[in-house]
PDB file of C-alpha atoms in Angstrom:
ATOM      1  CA  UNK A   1       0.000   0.000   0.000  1.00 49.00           C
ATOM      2  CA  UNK A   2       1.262   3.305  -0.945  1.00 50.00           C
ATOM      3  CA  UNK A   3       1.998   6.300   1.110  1.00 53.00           C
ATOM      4  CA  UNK A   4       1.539   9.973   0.891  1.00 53.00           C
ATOM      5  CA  UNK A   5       4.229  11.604   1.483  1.00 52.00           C
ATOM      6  CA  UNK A   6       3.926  13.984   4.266  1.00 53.00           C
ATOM      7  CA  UNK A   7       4.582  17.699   4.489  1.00 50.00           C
ATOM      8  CA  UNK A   8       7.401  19.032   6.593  1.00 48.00           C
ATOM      9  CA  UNK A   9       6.917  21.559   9.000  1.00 47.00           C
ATOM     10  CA  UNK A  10       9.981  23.674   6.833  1.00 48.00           C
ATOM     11  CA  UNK A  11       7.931  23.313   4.219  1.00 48.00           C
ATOM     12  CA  UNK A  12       4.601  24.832   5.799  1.00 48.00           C
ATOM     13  CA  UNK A  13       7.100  27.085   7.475  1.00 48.00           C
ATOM     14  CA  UNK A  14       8.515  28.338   4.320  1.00 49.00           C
ATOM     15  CA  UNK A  15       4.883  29.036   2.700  1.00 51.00           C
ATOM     16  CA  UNK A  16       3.898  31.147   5.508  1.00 50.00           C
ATOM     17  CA  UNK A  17       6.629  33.442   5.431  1.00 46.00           C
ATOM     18  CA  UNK A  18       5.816  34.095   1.522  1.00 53.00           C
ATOM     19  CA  UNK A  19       2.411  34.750   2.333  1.00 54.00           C
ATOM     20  CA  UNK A  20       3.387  37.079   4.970  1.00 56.00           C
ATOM     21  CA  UNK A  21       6.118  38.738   2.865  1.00 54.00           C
ATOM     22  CA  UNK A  22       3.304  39.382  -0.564  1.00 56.00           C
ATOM     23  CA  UNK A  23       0.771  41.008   2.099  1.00 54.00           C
ATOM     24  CA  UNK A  24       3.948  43.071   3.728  1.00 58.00           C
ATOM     25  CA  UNK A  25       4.784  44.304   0.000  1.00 59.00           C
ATOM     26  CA  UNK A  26       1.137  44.971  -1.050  1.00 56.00           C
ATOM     27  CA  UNK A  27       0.668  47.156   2.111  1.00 60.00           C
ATOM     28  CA  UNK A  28       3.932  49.391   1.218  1.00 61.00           C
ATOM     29  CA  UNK A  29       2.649  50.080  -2.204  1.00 64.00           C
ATOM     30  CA  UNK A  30      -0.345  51.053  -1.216  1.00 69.00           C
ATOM     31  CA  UNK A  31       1.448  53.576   1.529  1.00 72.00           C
ATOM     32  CA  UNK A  32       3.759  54.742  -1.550  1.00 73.00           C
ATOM     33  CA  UNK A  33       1.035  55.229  -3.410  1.00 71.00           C
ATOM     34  CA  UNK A  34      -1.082  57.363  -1.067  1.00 76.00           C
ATOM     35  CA  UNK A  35       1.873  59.332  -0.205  1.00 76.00           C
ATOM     36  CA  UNK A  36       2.803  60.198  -4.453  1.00 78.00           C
ATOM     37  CA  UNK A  37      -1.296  60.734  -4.248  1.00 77.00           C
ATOM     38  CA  UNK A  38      -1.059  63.090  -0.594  1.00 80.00           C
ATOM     39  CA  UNK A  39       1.776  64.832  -2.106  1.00 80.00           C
ATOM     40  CA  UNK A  40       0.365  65.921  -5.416  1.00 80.00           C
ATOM     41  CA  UNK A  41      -3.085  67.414  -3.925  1.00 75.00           C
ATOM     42  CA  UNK A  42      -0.728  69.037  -1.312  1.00 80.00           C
ATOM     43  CA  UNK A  43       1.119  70.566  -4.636  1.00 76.00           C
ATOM     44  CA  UNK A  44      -2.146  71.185  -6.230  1.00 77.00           C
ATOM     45  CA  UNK A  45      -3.797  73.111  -2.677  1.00 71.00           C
ATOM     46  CA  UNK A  46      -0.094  75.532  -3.061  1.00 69.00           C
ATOM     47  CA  UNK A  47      -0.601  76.505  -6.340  1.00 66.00           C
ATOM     48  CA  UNK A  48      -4.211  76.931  -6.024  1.00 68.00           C
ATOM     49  CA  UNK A  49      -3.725  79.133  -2.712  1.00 66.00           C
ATOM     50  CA  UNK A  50      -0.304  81.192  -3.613  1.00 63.00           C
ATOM     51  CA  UNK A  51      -0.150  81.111  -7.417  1.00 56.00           C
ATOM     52  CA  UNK A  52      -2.706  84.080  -8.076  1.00 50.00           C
ATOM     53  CA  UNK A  53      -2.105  86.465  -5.892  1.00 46.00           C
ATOM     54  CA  UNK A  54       2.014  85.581  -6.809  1.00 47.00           C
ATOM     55  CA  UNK A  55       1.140  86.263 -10.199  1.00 45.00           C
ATOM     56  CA  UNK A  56      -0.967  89.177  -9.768  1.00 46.00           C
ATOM     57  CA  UNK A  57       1.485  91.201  -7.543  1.00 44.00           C
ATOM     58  CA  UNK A  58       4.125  90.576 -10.663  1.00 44.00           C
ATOM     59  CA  UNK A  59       1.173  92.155 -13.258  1.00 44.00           C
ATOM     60  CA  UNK A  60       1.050  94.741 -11.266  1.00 44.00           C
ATOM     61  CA  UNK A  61       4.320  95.706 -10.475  1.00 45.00           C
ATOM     62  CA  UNK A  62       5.081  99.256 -11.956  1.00 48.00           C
ATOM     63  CA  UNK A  63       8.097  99.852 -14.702  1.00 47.00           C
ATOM     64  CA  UNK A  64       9.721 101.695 -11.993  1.00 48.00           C
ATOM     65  CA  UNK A  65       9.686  99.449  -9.156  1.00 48.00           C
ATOM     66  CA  UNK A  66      11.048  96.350 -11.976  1.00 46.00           C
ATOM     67  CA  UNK A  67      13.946  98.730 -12.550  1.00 44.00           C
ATOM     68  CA  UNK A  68      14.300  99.520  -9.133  1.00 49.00           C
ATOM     69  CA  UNK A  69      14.387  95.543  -8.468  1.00 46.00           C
ATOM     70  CA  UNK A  70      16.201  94.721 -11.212  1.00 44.00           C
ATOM     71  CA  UNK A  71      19.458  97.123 -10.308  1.00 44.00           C
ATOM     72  CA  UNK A  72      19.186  95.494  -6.691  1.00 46.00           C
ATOM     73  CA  UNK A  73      19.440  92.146  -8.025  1.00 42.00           C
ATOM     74  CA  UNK A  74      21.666  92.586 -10.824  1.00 45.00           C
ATOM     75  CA  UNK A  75      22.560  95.525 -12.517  1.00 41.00           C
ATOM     76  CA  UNK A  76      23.044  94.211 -16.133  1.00 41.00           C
ATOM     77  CA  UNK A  77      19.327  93.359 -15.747  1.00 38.00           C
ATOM     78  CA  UNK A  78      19.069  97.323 -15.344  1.00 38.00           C
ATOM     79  CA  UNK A  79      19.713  97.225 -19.595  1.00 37.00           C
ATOM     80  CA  UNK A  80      17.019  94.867 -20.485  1.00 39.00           C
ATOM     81  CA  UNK A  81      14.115  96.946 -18.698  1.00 38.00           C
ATOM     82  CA  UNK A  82      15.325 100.225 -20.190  1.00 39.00           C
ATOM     83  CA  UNK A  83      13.049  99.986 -23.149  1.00 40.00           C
ATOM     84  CA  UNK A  84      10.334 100.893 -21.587  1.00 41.00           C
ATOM     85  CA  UNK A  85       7.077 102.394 -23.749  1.00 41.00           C
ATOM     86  CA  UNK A  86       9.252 103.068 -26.680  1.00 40.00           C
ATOM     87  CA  UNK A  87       6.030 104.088 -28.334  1.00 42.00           C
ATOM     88  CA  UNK A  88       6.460 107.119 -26.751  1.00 46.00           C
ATOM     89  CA  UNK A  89       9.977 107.715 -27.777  1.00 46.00           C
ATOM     90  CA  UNK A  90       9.721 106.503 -31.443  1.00 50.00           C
ATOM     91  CA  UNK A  91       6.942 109.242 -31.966  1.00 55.00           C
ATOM     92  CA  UNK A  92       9.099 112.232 -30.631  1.00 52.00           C
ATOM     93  CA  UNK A  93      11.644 110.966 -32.917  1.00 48.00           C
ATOM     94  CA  UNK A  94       9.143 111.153 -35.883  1.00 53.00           C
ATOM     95  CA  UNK A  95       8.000 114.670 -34.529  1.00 53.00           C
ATOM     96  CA  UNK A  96      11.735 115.726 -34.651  1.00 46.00           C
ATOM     97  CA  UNK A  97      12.375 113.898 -37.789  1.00 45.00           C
ATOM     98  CA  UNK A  98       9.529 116.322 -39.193  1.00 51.00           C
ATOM     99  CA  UNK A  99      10.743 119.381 -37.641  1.00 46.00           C
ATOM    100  CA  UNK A 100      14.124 118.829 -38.887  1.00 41.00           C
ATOM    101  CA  UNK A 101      12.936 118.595 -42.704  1.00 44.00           C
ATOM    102  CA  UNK A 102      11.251 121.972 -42.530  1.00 46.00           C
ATOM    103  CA  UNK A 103      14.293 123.374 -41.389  1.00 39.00           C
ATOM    104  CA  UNK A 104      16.469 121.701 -44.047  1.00 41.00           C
ATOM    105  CA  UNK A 105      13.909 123.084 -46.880  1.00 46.00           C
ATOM    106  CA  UNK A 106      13.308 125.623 -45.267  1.00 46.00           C
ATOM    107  CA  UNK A 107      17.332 126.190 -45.642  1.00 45.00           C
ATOM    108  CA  UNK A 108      17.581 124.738 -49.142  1.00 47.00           C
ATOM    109  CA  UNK A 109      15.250 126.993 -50.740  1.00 49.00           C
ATOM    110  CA  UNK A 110      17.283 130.201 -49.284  1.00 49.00           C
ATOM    111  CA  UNK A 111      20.303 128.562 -50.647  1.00 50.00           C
ATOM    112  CA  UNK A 112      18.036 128.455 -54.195  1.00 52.00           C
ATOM    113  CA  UNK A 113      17.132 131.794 -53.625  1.00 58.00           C
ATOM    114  CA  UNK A 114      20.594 132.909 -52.764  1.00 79.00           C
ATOM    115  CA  UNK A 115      21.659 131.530 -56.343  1.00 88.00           C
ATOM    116  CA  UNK A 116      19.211 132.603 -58.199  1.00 90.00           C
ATOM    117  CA  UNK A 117      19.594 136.253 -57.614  1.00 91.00           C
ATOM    118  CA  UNK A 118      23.479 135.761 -58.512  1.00 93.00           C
ATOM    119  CA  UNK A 119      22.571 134.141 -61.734  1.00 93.00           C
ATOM    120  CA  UNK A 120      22.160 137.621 -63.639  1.00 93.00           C
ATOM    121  CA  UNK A 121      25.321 138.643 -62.615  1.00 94.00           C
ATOM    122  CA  UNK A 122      27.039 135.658 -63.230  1.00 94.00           C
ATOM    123  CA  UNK A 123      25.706 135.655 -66.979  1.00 93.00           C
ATOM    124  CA  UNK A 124      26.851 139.491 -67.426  1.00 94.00           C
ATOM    125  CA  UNK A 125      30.302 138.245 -65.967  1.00 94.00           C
ATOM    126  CA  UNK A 126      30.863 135.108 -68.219  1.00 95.00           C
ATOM    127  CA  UNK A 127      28.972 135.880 -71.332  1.00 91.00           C
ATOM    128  CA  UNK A 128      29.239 132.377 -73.767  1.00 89.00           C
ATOM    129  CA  UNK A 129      30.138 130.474 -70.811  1.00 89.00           C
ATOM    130  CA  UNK A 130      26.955 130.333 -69.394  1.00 91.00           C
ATOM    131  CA  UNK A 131      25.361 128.358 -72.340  1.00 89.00           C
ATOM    132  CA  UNK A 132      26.042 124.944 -71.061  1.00 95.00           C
ATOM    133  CA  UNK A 133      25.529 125.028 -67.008  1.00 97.00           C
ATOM    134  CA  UNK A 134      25.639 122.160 -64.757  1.00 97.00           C
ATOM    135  CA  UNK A 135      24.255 123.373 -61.372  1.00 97.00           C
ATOM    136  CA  UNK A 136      25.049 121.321 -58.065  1.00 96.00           C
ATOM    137  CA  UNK A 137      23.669 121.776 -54.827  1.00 93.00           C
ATOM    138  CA  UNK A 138      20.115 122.148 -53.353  1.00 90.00           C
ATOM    139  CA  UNK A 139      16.477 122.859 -55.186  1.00 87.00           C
ATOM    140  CA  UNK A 140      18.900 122.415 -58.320  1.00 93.00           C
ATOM    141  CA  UNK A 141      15.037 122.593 -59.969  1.00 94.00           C
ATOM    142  CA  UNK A 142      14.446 126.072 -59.670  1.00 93.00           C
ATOM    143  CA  UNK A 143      18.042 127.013 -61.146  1.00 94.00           C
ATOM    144  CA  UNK A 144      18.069 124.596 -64.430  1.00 96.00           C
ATOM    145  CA  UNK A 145      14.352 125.892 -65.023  1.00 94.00           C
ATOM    146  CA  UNK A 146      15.413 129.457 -64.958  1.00 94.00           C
ATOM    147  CA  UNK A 147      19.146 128.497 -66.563  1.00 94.00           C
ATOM    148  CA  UNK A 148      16.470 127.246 -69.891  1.00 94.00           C
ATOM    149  CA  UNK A 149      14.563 130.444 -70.061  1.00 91.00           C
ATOM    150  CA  UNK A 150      17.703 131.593 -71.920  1.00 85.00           C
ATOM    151  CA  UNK A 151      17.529 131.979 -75.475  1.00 79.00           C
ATOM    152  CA  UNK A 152      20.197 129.243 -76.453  1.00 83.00           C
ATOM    153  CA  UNK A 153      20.801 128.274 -72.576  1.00 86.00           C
ATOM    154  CA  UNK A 154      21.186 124.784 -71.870  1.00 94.00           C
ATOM    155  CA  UNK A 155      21.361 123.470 -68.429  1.00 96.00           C
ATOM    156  CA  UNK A 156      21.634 120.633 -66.161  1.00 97.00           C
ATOM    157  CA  UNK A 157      21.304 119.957 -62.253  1.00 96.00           C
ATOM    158  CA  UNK A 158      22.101 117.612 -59.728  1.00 96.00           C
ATOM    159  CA  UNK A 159      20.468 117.330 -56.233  1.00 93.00           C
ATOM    160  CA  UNK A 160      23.072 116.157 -53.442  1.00 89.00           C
ATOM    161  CA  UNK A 161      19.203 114.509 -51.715  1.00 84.00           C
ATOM    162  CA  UNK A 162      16.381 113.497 -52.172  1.00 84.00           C
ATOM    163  CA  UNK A 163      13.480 115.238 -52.784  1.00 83.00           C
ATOM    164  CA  UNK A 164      10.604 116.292 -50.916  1.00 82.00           C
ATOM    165  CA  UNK A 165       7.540 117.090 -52.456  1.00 83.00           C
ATOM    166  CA  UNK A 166       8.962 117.487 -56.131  1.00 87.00           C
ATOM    167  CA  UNK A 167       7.129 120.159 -58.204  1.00 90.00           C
ATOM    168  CA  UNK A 168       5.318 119.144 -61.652  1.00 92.00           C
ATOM    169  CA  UNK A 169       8.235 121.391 -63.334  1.00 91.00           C
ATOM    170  CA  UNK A 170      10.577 119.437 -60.988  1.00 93.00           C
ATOM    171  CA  UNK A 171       9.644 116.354 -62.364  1.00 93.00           C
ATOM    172  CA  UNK A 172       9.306 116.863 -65.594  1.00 94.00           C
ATOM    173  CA  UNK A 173      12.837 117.607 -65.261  1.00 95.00           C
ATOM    174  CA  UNK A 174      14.140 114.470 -63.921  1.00 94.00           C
ATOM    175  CA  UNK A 175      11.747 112.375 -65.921  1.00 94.00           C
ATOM    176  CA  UNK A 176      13.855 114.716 -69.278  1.00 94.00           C
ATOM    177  CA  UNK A 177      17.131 113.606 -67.279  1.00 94.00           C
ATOM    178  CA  UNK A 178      17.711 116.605 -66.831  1.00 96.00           C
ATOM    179  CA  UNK A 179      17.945 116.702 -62.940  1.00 96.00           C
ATOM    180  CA  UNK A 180      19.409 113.621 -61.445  1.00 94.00           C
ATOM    181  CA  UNK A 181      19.613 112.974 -57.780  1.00 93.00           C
ATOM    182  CA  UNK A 182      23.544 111.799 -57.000  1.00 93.00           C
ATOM    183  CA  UNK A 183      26.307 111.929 -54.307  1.00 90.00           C
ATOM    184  CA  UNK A 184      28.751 114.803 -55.835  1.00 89.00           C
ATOM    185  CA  UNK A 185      31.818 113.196 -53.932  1.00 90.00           C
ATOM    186  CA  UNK A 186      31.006 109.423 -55.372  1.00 90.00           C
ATOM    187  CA  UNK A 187      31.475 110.384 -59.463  1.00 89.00           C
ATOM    188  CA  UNK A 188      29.142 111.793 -62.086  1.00 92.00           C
ATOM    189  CA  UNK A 189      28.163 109.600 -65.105  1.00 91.00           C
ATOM    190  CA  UNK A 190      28.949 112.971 -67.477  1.00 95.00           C
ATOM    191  CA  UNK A 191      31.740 113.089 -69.944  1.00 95.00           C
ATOM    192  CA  UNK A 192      35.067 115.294 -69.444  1.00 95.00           C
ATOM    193  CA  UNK A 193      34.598 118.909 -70.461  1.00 95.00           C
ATOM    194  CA  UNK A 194      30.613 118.519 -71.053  1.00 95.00           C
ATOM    195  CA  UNK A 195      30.294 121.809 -69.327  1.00 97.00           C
ATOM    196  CA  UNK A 196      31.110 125.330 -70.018  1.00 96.00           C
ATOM    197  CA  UNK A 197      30.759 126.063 -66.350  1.00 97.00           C
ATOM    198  CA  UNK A 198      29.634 124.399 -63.102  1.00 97.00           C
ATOM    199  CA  UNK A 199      28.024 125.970 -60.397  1.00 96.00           C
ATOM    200  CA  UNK A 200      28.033 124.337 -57.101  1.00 96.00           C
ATOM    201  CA  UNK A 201      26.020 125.839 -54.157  1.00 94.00           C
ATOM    202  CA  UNK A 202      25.906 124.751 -50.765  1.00 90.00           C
ATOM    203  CA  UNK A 203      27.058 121.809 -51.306  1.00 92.00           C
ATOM    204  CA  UNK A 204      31.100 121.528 -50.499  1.00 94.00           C
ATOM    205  CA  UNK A 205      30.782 122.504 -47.156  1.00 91.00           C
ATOM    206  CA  UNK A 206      29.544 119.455 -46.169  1.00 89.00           C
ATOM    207  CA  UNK A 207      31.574 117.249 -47.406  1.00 91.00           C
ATOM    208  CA  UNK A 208      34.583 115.911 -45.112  1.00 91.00           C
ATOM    209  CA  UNK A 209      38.383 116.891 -46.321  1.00 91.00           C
ATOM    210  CA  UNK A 210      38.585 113.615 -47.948  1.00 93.00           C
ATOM    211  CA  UNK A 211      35.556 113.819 -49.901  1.00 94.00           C
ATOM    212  CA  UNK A 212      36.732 117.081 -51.137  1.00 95.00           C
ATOM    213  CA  UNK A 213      40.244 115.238 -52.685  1.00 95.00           C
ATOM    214  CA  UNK A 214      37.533 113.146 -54.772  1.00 94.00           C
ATOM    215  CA  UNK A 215      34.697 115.609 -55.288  1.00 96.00           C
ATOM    216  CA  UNK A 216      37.250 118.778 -56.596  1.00 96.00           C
ATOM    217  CA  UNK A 217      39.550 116.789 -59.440  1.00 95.00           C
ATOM    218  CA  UNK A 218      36.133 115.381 -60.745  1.00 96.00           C
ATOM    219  CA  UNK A 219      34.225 119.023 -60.798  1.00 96.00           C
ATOM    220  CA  UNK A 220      37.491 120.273 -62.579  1.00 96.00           C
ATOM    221  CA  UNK A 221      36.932 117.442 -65.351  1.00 96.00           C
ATOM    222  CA  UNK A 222      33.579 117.930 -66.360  1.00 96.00           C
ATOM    223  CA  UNK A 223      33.807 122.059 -66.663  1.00 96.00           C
ATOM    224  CA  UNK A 224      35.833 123.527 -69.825  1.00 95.00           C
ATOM    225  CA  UNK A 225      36.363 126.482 -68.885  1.00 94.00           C
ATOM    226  CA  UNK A 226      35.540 127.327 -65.090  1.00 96.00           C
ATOM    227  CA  UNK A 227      33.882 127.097 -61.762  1.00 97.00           C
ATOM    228  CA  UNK A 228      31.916 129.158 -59.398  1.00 97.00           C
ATOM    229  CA  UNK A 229      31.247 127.703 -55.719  1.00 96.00           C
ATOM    230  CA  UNK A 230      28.782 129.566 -53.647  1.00 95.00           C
ATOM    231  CA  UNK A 231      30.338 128.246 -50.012  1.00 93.00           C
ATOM    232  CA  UNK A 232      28.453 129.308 -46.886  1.00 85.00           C
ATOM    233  CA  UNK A 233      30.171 131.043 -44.436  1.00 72.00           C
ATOM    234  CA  UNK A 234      27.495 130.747 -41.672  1.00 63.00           C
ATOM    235  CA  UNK A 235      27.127 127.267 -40.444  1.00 49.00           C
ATOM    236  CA  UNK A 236      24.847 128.508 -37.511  1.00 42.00           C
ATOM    237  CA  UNK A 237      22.354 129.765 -40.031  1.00 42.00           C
ATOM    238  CA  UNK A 238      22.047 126.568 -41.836  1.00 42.00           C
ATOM    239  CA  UNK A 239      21.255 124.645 -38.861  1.00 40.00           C
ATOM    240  CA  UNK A 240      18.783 126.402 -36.749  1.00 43.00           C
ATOM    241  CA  UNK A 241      18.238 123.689 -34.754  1.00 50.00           C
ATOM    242  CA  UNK A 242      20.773 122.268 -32.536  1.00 48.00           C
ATOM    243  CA  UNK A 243      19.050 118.641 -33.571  1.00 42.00           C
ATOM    244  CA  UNK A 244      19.796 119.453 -37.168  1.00 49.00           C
ATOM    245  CA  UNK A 245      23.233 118.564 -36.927  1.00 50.00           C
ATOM    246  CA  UNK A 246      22.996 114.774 -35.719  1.00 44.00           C
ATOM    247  CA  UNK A 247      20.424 114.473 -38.910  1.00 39.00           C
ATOM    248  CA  UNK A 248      21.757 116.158 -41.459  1.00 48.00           C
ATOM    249  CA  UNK A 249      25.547 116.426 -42.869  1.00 47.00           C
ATOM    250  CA  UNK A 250      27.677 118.446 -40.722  1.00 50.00           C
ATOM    251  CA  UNK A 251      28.681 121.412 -42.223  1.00 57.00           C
ATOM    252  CA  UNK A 252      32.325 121.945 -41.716  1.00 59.00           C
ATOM    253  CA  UNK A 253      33.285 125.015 -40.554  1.00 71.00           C
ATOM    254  CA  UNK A 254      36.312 126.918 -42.470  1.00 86.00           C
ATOM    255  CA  UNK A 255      37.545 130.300 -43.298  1.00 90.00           C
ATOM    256  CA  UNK A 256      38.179 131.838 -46.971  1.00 92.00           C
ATOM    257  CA  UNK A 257      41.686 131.370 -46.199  1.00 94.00           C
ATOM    258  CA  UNK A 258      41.144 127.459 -45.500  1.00 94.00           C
ATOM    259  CA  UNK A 259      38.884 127.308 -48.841  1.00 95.00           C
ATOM    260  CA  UNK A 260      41.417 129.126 -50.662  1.00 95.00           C
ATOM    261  CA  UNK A 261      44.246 126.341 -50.079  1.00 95.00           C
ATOM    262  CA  UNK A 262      41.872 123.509 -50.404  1.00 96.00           C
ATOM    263  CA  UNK A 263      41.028 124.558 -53.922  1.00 97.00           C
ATOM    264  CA  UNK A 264      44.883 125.592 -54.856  1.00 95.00           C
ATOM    265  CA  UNK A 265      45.720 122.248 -53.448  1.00 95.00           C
ATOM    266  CA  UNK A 266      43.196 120.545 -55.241  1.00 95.00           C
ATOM    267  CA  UNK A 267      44.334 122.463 -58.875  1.00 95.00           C
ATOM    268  CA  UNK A 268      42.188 125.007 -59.147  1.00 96.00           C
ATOM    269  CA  UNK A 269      42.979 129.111 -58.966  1.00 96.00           C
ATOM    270  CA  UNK A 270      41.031 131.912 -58.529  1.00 96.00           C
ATOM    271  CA  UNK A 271      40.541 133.572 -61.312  1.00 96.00           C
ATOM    272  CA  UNK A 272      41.041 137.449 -59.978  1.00 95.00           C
ATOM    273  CA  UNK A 273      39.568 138.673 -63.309  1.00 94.00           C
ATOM    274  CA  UNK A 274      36.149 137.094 -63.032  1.00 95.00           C
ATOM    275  CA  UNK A 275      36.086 137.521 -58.898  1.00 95.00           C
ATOM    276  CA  UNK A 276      36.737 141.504 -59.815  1.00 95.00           C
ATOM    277  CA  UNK A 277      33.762 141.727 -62.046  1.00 95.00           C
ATOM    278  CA  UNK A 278      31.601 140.174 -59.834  1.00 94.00           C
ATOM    279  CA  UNK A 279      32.520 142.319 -56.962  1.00 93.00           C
ATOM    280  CA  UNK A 280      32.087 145.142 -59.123  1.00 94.00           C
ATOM    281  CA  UNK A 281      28.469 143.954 -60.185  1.00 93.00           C
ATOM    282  CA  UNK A 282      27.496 143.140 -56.706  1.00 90.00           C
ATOM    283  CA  UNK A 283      28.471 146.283 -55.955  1.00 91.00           C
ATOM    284  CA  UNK A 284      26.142 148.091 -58.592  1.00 91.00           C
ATOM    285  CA  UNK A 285      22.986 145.956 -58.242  1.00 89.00           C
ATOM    286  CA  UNK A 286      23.625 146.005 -54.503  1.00 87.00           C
ATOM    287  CA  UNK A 287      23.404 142.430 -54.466  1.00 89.00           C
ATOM    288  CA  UNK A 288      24.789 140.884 -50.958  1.00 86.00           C
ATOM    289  CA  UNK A 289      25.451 137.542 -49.892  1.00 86.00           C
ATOM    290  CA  UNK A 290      26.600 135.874 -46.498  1.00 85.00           C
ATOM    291  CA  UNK A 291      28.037 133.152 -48.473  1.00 91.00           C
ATOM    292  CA  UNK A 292      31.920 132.973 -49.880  1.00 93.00           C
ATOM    293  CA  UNK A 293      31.812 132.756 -53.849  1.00 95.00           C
ATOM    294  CA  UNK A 294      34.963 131.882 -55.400  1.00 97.00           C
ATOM    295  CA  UNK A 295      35.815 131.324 -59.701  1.00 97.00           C
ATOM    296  CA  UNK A 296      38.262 128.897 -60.101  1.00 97.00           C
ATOM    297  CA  UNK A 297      39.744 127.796 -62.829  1.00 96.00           C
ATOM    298  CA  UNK A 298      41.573 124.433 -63.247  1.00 95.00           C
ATOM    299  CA  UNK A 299      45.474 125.209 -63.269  1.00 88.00           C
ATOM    300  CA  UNK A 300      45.356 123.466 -67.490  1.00 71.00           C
ATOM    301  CA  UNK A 301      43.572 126.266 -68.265  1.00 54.00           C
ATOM    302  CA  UNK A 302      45.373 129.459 -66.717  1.00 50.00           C
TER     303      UNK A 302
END
């Protein structure tokens, strides 16, 4: 007769403990879990209490007091909350930017003016010379339109910027070629000698000493005979407003003396018979100017 074998007690022993160490390890998850699950609503009840009022009391913190913070903290953060309500700032520089035009034409067109009433003269003084004019310098418009109400006169003009509020005549000028809007100092697309005389106005004195070395050999090649350069002589009365000066070219500040050597420098002589009769004109049609006018001729031609 067969037995059944019989359990020992280290095998119920053994069992028991396994039973007792599964329930042990059930009962610390379920503590780990409810501690992950205690901690996140604890996280949830912070936020919900602190996080509004935290973030509310940052809305409402004023530019000033962010600064104020900032350069206690850090100063380098002081740069990043500089810009603030640039809105503001960016308008006054349009206003300015305005301001500063209607001084600038305001300026150009007494330049034109200026040149305009010297333009009889200057035809009494050089005769045949004045049938072939290239004017430079500001509201160059006004000049070639009254330079081609000469029998015979031909003219041309450049403007040193650009234009603001271009007349129909002005146009039509530029749209002939006529008028072209170019940087004096960078080159003109004209041929040598296409000129009989150029007339520059307002325009030298503000350009820099080296623009002047590039801007004086290439006047003396286009003209074949001469030129006249209407140089102001009152830098304050160009620039009426301090501001002027950071927005437009500098005007550069120099005696007749200093003038005088820049041109001889550059080749060109004054040509004491022309500068006589115009003295002597401006005398007679009491015609004054605030501005110095020097004829020059290139040294080839004396």
């Amino acid at each position: 007769m067969s037995r059944r074998p019989r359990r020992s007690s280290d095998d119920s022993g053994g069992n028991g403990l396994s039973s007792s160490a599964q329930a042990q390890s059930k009962s610390d998850s379920s503590s780990l879990v409810s501690a992950c699950v205690l901690f996140v609503v604890m996280v949830l009840f912070f936020v919900y209490l602190f996080g509004p009022s935290t973030f509310q009391h940052h809305s409402k913190t004023s530019p000033s007091s962010a600064v104020a913070t900032a350069r206690k903290l850090n100063p380098s953060l002081l740069l990043r909350s500089l810009p603030v309500e640039t809105h503001t700032h960016d308008t006054e520089e349009e206003d300015q930017h305005e301001q500063l035009k209607s001084i600038a034409d305001n300026n150009s067109e007494e330049a034109s003016a200026g040149v305009l009433d010297a333009l009889p003269l200057l035809q009494e003084v050089y005769g045949k010379h004045m049938k072939a004019v290239l004017h430079i310098g500001p509201q160059t418009c006004n000049v070639v339109a009254r330079l081609l109400q000469d029998e015979g006169g031909q003219a041309w003009g450049v403007e040193p910027s650009e234009m603001t509020n271009p007349s129909s005549v002005c146009k039509s000028l530029v749209k002939k070629g006529l008028v072209r809007i170019a940087d004096v100092h960078r080159g003109l697309p004209y041929r040598s000698k296409s000129f009989s005389l150029v007339l520059a106005s307002n325009t030298l004195e503000h350009l820099t000493s080296r623009q002047l070395n590039r801007t004086l050999p290439e006047l003396a090649r286009l003209t074949s005979h001469a030129i006249v350069a209407f140089i102001s002589s009152q830098p304050s009365q160009v620039s009426s407003a301090r501001q002027l000066q950071a927005a437009l070219k500098s005007i550069k500040s120099h005696n007749r003396t200093w003038w005088s050597r820049k041109f001889e420098t550059a080749g060109l002589d004054e040509d004491e018979e022309m500068s006589k009769g115009f003295a002597s004109l401006q005398l007679q049609r009491s015609y004054r100017s605030s501005d110095y006018i020097f004829h020059l001729l290139p040294r080839q031609f004396d």
